[in-house]
Tab-separated table of C-alpha atoms and ligand atoms in Angstrom:
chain	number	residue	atom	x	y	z
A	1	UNK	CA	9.085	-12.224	-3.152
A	2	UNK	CA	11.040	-10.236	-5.732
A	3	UNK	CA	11.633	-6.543	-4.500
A	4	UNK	CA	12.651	-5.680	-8.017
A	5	UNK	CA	9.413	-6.848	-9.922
A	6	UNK	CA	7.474	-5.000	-7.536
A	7	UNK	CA	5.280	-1.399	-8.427
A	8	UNK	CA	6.089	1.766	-6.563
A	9	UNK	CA	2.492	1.620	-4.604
A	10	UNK	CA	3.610	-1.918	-3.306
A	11	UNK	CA	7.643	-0.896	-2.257
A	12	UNK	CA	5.810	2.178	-0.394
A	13	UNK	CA	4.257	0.187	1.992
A	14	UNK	CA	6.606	-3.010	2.146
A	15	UNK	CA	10.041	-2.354	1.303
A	16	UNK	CA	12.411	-3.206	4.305
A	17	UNK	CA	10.293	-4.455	6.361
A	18	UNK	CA	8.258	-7.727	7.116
A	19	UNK	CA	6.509	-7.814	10.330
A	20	UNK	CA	8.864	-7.936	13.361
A	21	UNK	CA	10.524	-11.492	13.905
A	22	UNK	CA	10.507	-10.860	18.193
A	23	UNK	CA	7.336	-9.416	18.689
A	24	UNK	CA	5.113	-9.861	14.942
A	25	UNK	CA	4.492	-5.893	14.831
A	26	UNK	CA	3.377	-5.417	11.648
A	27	UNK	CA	3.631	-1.285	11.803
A	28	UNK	CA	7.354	-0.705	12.041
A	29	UNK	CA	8.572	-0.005	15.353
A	30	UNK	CA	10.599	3.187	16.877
A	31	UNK	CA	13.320	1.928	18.040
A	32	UNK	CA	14.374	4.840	20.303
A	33	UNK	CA	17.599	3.480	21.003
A	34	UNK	CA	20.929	5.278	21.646
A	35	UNK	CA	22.825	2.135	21.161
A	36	UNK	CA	22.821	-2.069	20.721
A	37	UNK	CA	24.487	-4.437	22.961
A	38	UNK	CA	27.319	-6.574	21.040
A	39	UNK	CA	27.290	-10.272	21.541
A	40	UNK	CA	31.356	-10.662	22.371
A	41	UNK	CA	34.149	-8.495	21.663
A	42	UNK	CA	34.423	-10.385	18.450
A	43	UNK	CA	31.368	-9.238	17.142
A	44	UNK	CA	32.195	-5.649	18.131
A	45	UNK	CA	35.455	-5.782	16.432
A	46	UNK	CA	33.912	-6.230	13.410
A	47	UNK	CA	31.038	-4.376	13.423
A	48	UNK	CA	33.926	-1.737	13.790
A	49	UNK	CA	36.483	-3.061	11.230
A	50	UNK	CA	33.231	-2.990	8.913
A	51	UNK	CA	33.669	-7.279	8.424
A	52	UNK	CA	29.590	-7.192	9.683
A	53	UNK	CA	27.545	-4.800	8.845
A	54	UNK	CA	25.385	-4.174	12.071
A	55	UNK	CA	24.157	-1.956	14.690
A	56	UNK	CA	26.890	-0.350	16.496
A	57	UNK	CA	25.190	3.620	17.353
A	58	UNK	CA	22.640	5.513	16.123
A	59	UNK	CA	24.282	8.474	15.372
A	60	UNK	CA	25.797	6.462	12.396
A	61	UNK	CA	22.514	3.626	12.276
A	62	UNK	CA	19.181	2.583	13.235
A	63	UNK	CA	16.917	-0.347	12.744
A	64	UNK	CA	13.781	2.297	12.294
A	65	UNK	CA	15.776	4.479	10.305
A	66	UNK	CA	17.034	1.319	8.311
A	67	UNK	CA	13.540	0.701	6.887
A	68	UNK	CA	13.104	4.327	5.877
A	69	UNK	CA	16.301	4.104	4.100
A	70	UNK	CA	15.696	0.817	2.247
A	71	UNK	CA	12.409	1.573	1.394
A	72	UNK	CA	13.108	5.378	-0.461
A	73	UNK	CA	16.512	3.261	-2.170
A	74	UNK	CA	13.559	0.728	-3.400
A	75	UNK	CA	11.455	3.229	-4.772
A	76	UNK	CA	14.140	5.296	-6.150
A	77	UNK	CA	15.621	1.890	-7.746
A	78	UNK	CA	19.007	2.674	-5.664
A	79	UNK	CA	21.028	0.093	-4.145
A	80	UNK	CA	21.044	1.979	-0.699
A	81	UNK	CA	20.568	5.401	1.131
A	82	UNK	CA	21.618	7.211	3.899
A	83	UNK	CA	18.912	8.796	6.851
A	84	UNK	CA	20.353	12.187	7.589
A	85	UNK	CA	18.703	15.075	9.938
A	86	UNK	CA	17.588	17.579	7.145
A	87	UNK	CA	17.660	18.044	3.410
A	88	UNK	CA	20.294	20.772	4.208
A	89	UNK	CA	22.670	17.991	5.922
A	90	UNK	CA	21.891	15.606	2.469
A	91	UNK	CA	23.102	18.308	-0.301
A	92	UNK	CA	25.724	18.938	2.183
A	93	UNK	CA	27.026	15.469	2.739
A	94	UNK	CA	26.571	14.077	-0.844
A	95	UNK	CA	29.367	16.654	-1.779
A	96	UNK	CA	31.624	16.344	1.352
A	97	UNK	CA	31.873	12.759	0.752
A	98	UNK	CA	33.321	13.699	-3.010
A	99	UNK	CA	35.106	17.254	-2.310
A	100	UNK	CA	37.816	18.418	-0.246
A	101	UNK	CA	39.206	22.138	0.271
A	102	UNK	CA	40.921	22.870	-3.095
A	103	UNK	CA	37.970	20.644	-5.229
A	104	UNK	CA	35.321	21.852	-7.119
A	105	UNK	CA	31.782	21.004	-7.971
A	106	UNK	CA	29.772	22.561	-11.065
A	107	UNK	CA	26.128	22.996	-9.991
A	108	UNK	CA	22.847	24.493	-11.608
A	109	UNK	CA	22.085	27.548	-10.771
A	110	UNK	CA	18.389	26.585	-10.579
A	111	UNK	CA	18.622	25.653	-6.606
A	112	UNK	CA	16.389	26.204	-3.449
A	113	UNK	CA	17.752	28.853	-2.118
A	114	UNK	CA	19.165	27.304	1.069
A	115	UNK	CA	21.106	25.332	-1.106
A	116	UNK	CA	22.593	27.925	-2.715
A	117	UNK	CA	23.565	29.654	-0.141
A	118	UNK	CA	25.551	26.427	1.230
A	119	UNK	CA	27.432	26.717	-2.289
A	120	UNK	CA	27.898	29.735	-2.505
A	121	UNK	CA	28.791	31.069	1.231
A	122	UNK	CA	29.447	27.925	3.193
A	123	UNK	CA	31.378	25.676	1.072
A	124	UNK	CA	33.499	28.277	-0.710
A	125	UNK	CA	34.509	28.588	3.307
A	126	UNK	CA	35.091	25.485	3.425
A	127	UNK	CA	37.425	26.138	0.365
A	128	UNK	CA	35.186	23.935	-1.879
A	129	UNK	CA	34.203	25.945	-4.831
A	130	UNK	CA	30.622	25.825	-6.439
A	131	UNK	CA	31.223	26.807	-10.643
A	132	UNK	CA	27.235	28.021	-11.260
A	133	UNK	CA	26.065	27.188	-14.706
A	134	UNK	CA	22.837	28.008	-16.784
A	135	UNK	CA	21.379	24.071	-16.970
A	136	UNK	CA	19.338	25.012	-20.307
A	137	UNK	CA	23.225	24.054	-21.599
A	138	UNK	CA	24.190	20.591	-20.634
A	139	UNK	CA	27.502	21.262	-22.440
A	140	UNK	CA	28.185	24.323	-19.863
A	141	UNK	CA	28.680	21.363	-17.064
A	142	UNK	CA	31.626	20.074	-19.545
A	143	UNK	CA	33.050	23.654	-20.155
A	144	UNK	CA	32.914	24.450	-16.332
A	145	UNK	CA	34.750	21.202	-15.356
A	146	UNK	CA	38.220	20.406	-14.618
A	147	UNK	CA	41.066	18.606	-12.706
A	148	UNK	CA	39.397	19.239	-9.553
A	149	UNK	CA	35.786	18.569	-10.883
A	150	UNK	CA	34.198	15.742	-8.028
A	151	UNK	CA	30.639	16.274	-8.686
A	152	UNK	CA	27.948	17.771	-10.564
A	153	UNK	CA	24.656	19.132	-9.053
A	154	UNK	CA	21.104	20.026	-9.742
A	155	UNK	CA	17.665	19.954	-9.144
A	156	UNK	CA	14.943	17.572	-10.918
A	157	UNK	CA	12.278	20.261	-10.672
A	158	UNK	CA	13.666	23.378	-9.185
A	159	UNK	CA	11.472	26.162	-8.056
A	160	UNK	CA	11.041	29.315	-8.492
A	161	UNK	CA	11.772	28.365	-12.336
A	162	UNK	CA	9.833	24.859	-12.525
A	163	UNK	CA	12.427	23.899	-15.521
A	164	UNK	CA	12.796	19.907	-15.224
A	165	UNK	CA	16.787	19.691	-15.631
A	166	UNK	CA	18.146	18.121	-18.913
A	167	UNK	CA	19.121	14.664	-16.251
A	168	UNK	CA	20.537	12.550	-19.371
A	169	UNK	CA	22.659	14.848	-21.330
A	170	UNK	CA	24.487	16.070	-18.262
A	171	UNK	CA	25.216	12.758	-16.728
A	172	UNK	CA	26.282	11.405	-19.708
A	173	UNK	CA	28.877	14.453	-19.821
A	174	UNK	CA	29.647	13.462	-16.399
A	175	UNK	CA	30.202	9.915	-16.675
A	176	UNK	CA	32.499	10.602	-19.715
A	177	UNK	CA	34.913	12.300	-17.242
A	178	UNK	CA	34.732	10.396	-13.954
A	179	UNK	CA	31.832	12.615	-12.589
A	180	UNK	CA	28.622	11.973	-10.787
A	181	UNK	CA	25.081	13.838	-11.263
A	182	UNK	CA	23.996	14.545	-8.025
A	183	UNK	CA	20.019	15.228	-8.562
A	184	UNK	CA	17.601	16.606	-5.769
A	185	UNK	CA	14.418	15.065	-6.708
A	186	UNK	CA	12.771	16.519	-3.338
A	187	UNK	CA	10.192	18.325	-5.763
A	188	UNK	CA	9.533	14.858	-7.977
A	189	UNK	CA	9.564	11.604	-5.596
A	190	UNK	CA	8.154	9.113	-8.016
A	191	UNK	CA	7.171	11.052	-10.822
A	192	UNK	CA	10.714	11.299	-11.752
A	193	UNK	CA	13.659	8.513	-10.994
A	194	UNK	CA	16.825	10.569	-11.580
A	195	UNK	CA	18.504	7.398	-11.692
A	196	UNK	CA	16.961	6.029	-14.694
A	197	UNK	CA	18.469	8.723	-16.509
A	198	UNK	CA	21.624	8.431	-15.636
A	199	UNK	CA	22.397	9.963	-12.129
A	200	UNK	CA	24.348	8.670	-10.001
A	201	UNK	CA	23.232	9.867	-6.597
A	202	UNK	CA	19.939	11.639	-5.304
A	203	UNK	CA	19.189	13.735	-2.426
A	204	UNK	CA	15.882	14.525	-1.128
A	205	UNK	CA	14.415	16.975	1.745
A	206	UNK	CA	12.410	14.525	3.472
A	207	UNK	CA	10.268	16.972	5.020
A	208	UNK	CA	8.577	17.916	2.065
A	209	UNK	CA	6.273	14.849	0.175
A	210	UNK	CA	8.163	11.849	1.458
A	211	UNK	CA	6.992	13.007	4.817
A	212	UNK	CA	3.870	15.095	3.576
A	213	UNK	CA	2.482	15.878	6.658
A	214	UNK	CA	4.895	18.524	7.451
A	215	UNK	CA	5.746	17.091	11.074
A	216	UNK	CA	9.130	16.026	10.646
A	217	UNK	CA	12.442	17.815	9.218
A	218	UNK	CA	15.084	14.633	7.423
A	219	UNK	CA	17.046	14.359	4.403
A	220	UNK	CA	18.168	10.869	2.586
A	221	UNK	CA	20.929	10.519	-0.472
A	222	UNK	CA	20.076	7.691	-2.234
A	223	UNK	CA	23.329	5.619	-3.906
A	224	UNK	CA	22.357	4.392	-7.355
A	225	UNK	CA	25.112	1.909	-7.359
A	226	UNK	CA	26.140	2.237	-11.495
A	227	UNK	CA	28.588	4.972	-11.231
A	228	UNK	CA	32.126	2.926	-11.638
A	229	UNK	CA	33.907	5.449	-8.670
A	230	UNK	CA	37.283	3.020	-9.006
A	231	UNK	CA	37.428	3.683	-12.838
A	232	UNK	CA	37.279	7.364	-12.182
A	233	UNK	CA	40.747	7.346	-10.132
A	234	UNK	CA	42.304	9.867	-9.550
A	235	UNK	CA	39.336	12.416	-10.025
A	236	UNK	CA	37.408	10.418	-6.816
A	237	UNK	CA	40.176	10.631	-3.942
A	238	UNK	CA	38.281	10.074	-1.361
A	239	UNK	CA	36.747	6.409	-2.637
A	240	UNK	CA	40.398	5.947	-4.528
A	241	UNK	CA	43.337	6.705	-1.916
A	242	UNK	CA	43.862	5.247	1.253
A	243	UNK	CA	41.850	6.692	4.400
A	244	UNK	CA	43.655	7.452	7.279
A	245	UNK	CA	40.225	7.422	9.305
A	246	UNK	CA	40.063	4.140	8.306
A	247	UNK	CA	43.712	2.546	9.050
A	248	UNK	CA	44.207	2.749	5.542
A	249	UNK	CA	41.653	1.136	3.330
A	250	UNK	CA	40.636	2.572	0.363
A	251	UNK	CA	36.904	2.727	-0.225
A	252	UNK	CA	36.420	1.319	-3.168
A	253	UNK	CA	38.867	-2.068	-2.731
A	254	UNK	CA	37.329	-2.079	0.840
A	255	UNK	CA	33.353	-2.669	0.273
A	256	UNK	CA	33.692	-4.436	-2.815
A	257	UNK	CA	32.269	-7.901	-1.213
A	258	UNK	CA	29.237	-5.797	0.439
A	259	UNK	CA	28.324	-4.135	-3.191
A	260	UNK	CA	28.389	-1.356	-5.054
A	261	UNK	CA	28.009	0.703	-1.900
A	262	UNK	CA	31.546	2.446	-1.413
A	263	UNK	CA	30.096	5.968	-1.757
A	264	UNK	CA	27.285	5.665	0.445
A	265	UNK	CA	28.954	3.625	2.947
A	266	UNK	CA	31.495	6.598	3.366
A	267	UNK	CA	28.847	9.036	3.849
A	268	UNK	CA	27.327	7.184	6.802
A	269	UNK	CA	30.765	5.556	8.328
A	270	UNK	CA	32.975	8.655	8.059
A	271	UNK	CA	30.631	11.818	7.590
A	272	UNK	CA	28.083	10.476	9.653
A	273	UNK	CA	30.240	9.426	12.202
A	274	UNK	CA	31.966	12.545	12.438
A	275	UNK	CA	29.691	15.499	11.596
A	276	UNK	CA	26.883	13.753	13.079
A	277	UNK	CA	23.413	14.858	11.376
A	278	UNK	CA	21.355	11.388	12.421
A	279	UNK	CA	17.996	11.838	11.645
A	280	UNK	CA	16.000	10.976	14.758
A	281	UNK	CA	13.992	7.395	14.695
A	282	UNK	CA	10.955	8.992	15.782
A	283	UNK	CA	11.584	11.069	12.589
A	284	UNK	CA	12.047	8.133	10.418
A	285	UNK	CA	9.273	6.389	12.101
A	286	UNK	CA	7.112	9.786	10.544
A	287	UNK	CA	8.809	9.493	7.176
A	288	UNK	CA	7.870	6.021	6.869
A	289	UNK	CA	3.971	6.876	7.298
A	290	UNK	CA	4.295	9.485	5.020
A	291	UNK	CA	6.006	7.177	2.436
A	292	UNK	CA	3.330	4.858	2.242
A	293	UNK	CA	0.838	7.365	1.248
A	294	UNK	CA	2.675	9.031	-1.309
A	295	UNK	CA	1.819	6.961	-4.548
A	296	UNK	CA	-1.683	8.148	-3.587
A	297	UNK	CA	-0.483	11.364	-2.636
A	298	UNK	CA	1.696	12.504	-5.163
A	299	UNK	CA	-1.350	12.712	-8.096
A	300	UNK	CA	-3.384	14.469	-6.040
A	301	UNK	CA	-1.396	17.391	-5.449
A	302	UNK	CA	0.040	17.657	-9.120
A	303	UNK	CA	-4.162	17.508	-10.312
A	304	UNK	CA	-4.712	20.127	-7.694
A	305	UNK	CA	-1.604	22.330	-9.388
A	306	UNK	CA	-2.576	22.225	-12.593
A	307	UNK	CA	-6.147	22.719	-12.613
A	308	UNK	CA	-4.748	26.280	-10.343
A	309	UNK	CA	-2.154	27.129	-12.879
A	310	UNK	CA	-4.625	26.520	-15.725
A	311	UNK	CA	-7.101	29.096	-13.602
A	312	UNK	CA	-4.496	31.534	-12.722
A	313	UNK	CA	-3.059	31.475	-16.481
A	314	UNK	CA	-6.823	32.741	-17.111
A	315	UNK	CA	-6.538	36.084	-14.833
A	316	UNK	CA	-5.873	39.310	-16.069
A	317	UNK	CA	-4.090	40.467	-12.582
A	318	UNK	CA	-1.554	37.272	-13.400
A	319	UNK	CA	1.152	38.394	-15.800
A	320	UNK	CA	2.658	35.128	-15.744
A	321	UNK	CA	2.307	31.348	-14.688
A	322	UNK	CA	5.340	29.087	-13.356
A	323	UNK	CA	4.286	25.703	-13.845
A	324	UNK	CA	5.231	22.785	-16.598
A	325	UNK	CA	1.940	22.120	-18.206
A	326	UNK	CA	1.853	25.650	-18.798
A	327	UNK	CA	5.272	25.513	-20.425
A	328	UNK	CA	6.641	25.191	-24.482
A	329	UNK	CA	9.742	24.501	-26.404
A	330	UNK	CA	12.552	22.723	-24.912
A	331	UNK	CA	11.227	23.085	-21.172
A	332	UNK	CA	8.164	21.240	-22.062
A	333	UNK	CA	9.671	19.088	-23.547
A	334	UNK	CA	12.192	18.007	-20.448
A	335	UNK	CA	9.372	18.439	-18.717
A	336	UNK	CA	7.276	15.628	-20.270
A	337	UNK	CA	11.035	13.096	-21.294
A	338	UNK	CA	11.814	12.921	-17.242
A	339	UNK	CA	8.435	13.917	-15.407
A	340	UNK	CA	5.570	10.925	-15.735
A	341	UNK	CA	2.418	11.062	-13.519
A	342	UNK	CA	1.526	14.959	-13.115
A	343	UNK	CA	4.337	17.585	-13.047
A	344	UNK	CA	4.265	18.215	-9.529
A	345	UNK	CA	2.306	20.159	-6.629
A	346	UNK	CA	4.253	23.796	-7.477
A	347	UNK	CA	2.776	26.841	-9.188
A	348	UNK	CA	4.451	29.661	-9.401
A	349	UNK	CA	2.720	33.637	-10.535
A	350	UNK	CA	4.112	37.092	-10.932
A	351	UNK	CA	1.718	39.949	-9.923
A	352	UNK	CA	1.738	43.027	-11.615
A	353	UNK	CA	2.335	44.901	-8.628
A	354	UNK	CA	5.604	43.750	-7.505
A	355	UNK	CA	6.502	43.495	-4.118
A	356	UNK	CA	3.681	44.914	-2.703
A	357	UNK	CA	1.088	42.954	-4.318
A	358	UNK	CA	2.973	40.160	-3.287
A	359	UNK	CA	2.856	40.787	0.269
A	360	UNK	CA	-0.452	42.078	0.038
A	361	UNK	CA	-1.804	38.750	-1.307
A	362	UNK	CA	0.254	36.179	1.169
A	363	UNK	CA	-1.493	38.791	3.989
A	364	UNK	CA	-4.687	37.970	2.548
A	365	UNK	CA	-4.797	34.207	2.855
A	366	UNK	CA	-7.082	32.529	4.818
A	367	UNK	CA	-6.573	28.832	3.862
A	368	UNK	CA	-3.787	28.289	2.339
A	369	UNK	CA	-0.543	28.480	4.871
A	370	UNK	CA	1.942	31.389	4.450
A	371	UNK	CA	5.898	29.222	5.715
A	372	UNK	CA	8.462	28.516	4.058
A	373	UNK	CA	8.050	25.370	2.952
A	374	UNK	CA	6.653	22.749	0.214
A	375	UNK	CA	5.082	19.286	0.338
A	376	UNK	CA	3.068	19.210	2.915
A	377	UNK	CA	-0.693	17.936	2.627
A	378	UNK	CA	-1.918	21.450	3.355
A	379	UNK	CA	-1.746	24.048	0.739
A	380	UNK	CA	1.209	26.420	1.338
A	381	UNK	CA	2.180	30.199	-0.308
A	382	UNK	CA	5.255	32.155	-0.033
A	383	UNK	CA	6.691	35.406	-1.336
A	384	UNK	CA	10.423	34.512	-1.627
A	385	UNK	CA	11.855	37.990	-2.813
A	386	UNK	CA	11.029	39.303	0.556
A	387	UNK	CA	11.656	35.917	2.750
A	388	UNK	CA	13.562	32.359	1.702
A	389	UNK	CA	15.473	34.810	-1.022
A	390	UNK	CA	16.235	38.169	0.487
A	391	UNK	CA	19.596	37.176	1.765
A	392	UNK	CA	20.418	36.947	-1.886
A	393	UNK	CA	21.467	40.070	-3.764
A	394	UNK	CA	19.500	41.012	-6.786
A	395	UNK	CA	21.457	39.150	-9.448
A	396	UNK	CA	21.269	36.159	-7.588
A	397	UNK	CA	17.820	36.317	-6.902
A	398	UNK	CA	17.457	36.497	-10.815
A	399	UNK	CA	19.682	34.351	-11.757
A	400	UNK	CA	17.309	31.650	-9.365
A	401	UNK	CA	14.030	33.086	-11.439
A	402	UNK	CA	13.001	35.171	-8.127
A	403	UNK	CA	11.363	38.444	-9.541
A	404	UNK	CA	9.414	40.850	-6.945
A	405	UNK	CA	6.126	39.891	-7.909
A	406	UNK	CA	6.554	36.123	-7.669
A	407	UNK	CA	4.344	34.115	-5.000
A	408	UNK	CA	5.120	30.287	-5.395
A	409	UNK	CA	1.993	27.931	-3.920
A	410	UNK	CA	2.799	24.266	-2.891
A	411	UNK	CA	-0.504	22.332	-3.665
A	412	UNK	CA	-2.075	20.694	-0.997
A	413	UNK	CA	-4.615	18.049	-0.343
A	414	UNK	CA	-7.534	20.044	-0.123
A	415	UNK	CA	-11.143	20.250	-2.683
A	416	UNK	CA	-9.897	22.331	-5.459
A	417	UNK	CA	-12.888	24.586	-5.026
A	418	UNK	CA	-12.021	25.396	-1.545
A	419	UNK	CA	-8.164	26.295	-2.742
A	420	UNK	CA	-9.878	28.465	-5.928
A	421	UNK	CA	-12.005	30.497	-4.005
A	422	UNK	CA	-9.433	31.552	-1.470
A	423	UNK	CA	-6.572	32.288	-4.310
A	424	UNK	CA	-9.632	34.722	-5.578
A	425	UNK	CA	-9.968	36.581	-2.720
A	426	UNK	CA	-6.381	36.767	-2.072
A	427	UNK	CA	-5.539	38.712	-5.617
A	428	UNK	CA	-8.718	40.701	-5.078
A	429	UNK	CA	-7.392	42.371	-1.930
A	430	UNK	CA	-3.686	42.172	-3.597
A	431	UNK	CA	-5.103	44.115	-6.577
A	432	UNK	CA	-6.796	46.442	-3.916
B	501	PLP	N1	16.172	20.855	-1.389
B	501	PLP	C1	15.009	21.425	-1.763
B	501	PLP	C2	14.579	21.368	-3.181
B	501	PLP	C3	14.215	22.074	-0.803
B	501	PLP	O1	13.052	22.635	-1.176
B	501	PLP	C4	14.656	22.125	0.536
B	501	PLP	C5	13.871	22.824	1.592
B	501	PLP	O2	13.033	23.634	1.308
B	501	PLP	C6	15.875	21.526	0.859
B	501	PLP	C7	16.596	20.891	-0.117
B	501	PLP	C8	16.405	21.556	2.270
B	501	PLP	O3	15.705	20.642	3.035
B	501	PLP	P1	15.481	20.755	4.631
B	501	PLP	O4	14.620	21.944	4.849
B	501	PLP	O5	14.848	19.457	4.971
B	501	PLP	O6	16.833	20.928	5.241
């Protein structure tokens, strides 16, 4: 069977795996393991040297967490990923295995705003600087890069804006110099393939739709495999110079007989190793079920956001709608080059009352979920000015599209009728 002639709804539910060769088990085992018994000392020493690629530890890998990670690299046309613990530990990692203290990395300033406080608080500790640029200018990436440039990074379909990110035009300025597009696609699993258009790596938060249950917290980067990391030189050390954690080897001369898989193998081997965010195989066992619902799930919750934006976008106590379909100009037009198959479960609105209308309406609910999260199969509602965004002053919360009347709604499951009539009597008691 051909893995690469096969349709998304097919790699969900068979990619990496086929049935258990010990036992036949068809449903992919947890294999809650801490570690894997070597055969002779020859085998471990090179499982070590990295001569075999095996099971050595699963802090660094995991034959339940392997299928997770072949499958998502399958759908995301990747050659390979990387399990991690959270979505937090995948943004972090898919820069720390590019940038050192004294690098930089330009990044969109469109970002969940976890992420950007990583950039901007945490790694500027770290003495890794985050240059924030508008992404409605590709050629700001090019204008904001220089010696120490390792990586670009944005979001596919970042809320609270909902403006897909110009993909093409920016990794095509990146390529030019030696630097990869890093692209969260948690929002977009299979309705966008960052790849495709040119990125190099992706990252996802696990624990939103590729789990879609919201029962299990993971992240994954996904290595596309095209970005040429030895051309680049000098402006990739880390793949390019010898590494002392490694008696030596440099990255890139290293893997070449396993594949195009120096950058991700780095992640796992070194950062991995060493920072340790495994994702659990009981986690990965939950990703994995999630996974092979989402070709069904995916539609379903972008149907269930549009028809709400389209009825929101109708209300006179709704000054404005967040949500692609309800876009023009060049944002609906991104929207429609690099989104295909809905444009997503997220809606965002601005009530006229500000902050307290806000609050007043996430009070109200009575179905929908008020957390601080997105992607699950359960309709969910948040007021970020006064929770996932308040650590951020008030330039930063508009520079990330945050205003004081904004409520953002992930778009479950659920019969739309059920979701309308409780988003009615939430702004009627928010208007009250
Ligand atoms: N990226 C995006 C777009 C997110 O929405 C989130 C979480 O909300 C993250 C990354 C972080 O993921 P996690 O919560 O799994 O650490």
């Amino acid at each position: 069977m051909d893995a690469s002639k096969l349709r998304a709804e097919t790699l969900a539910v068979h990619a990496g795996w086929r049935a258990d060769p010990s036992t036949g088990s068809v449903a992919v085992p947890i294999h809650q393991t801490t570690s894997y018994q070597f055969r002779d000392t020859e085998h471990a020493s090179a499982l070590f040297a990295l001569q075999e690629l095996g099971n050595i530890y699963t802090r660094i890998m995991n034959p339940t967490t392997d299928v997770l990670e072949k499958r998502v690299a399958a759908l995301e046309g990747g050659v390979a990923a990387l399990a991690v613990a959270s979505g937090q530990a995948a943004s972090a990692f898919a820069i720390q295995n590019l940038a050192r203290a004294g690098d930089n990395v330009v990044s969109s300033t469109d970002l969940y705003g976890g992420t950007w406080n990583l950039f901007a608080n945490t790694l500027r500790d770290q003495g890794v600087e985050v240059r924030f640029v508008d992404p409605a200018d590709p050629e700001a990436f090019r204008r904001a890069t220089d010696g120490r440039t390792r990586a670009y990074y944005a979001e596919t379909l970042p809320n609270p804006k909902l403006e897909v990110f110009p993909i093409a035009p920016v990794a095509a300025i990146g390529r030019e110099a030696g630097v990869p597009l890093i692209m969260d696609n948690t929002a977009a699993p299979l309705l966008c393939r960052p790849l495709e258009h040119g990125a190099a790596i992706v990252v996802y938060s696990a624990t939103k739709y590729l789990g879609g249950h919201g029962t299990s917290i993971g992240g994954l980067i996904v290595d596309g495999g095209s970005f040429d990391w030895e051309a680049a030189g000098e402006r990739q050390p880390f793949l390019n110079s010898p590494d002392p954690s490694y008696h030596g080897a440099v990255w890139t001369q290293a893997v070449k007989p396993l594949g195009p898989i120096a950058y991700i193998l780095r992640a796992r081997t070194v950062l991995l190793r060493d920072l340790g965010a495994a994702m659990s195989p009981f986690n990965a066992f939950q990703i994995i079920q999630g996974v092979e619902t989402l070709p069904l799930r995916m539609p379903r919750h972008a149907e269930n956001a549009a028809q709400v934006a389209a009825w929101l976008a109708a209300r006179a106590d709704v000054t404005r709608v967040i949500h692609p379909g309800q876009q023009s100009g060049e944002a609906r037009a991104r929207a429609d080059r690099y989104l295909s198959g809905g444009y997503g479960g997220l809606v965002g609105f601005e009530l006229a009352g500000g902050v307290a209308a806000g609050r007043r309406f996430i009070d109200s609910l009575q179905l929908l979920y008020h957390v601080a999260n997105i992607g699950d199969a359960r309709s969910l509602a948040i007021h970020p000015a006064s929770t996932t965004h308040s650590q951020l002053s008030e330039a930063e919360q508009a520079a990330t599209g945050v205003t004081p009347g904004y409520v953002r709604l992930s778009l479950g499951l659920e019969h739309i009728d059920d979701i309308l009539a409780d988003l009615d009597q939430a702004l009627a008691a928010a208007a009250g």
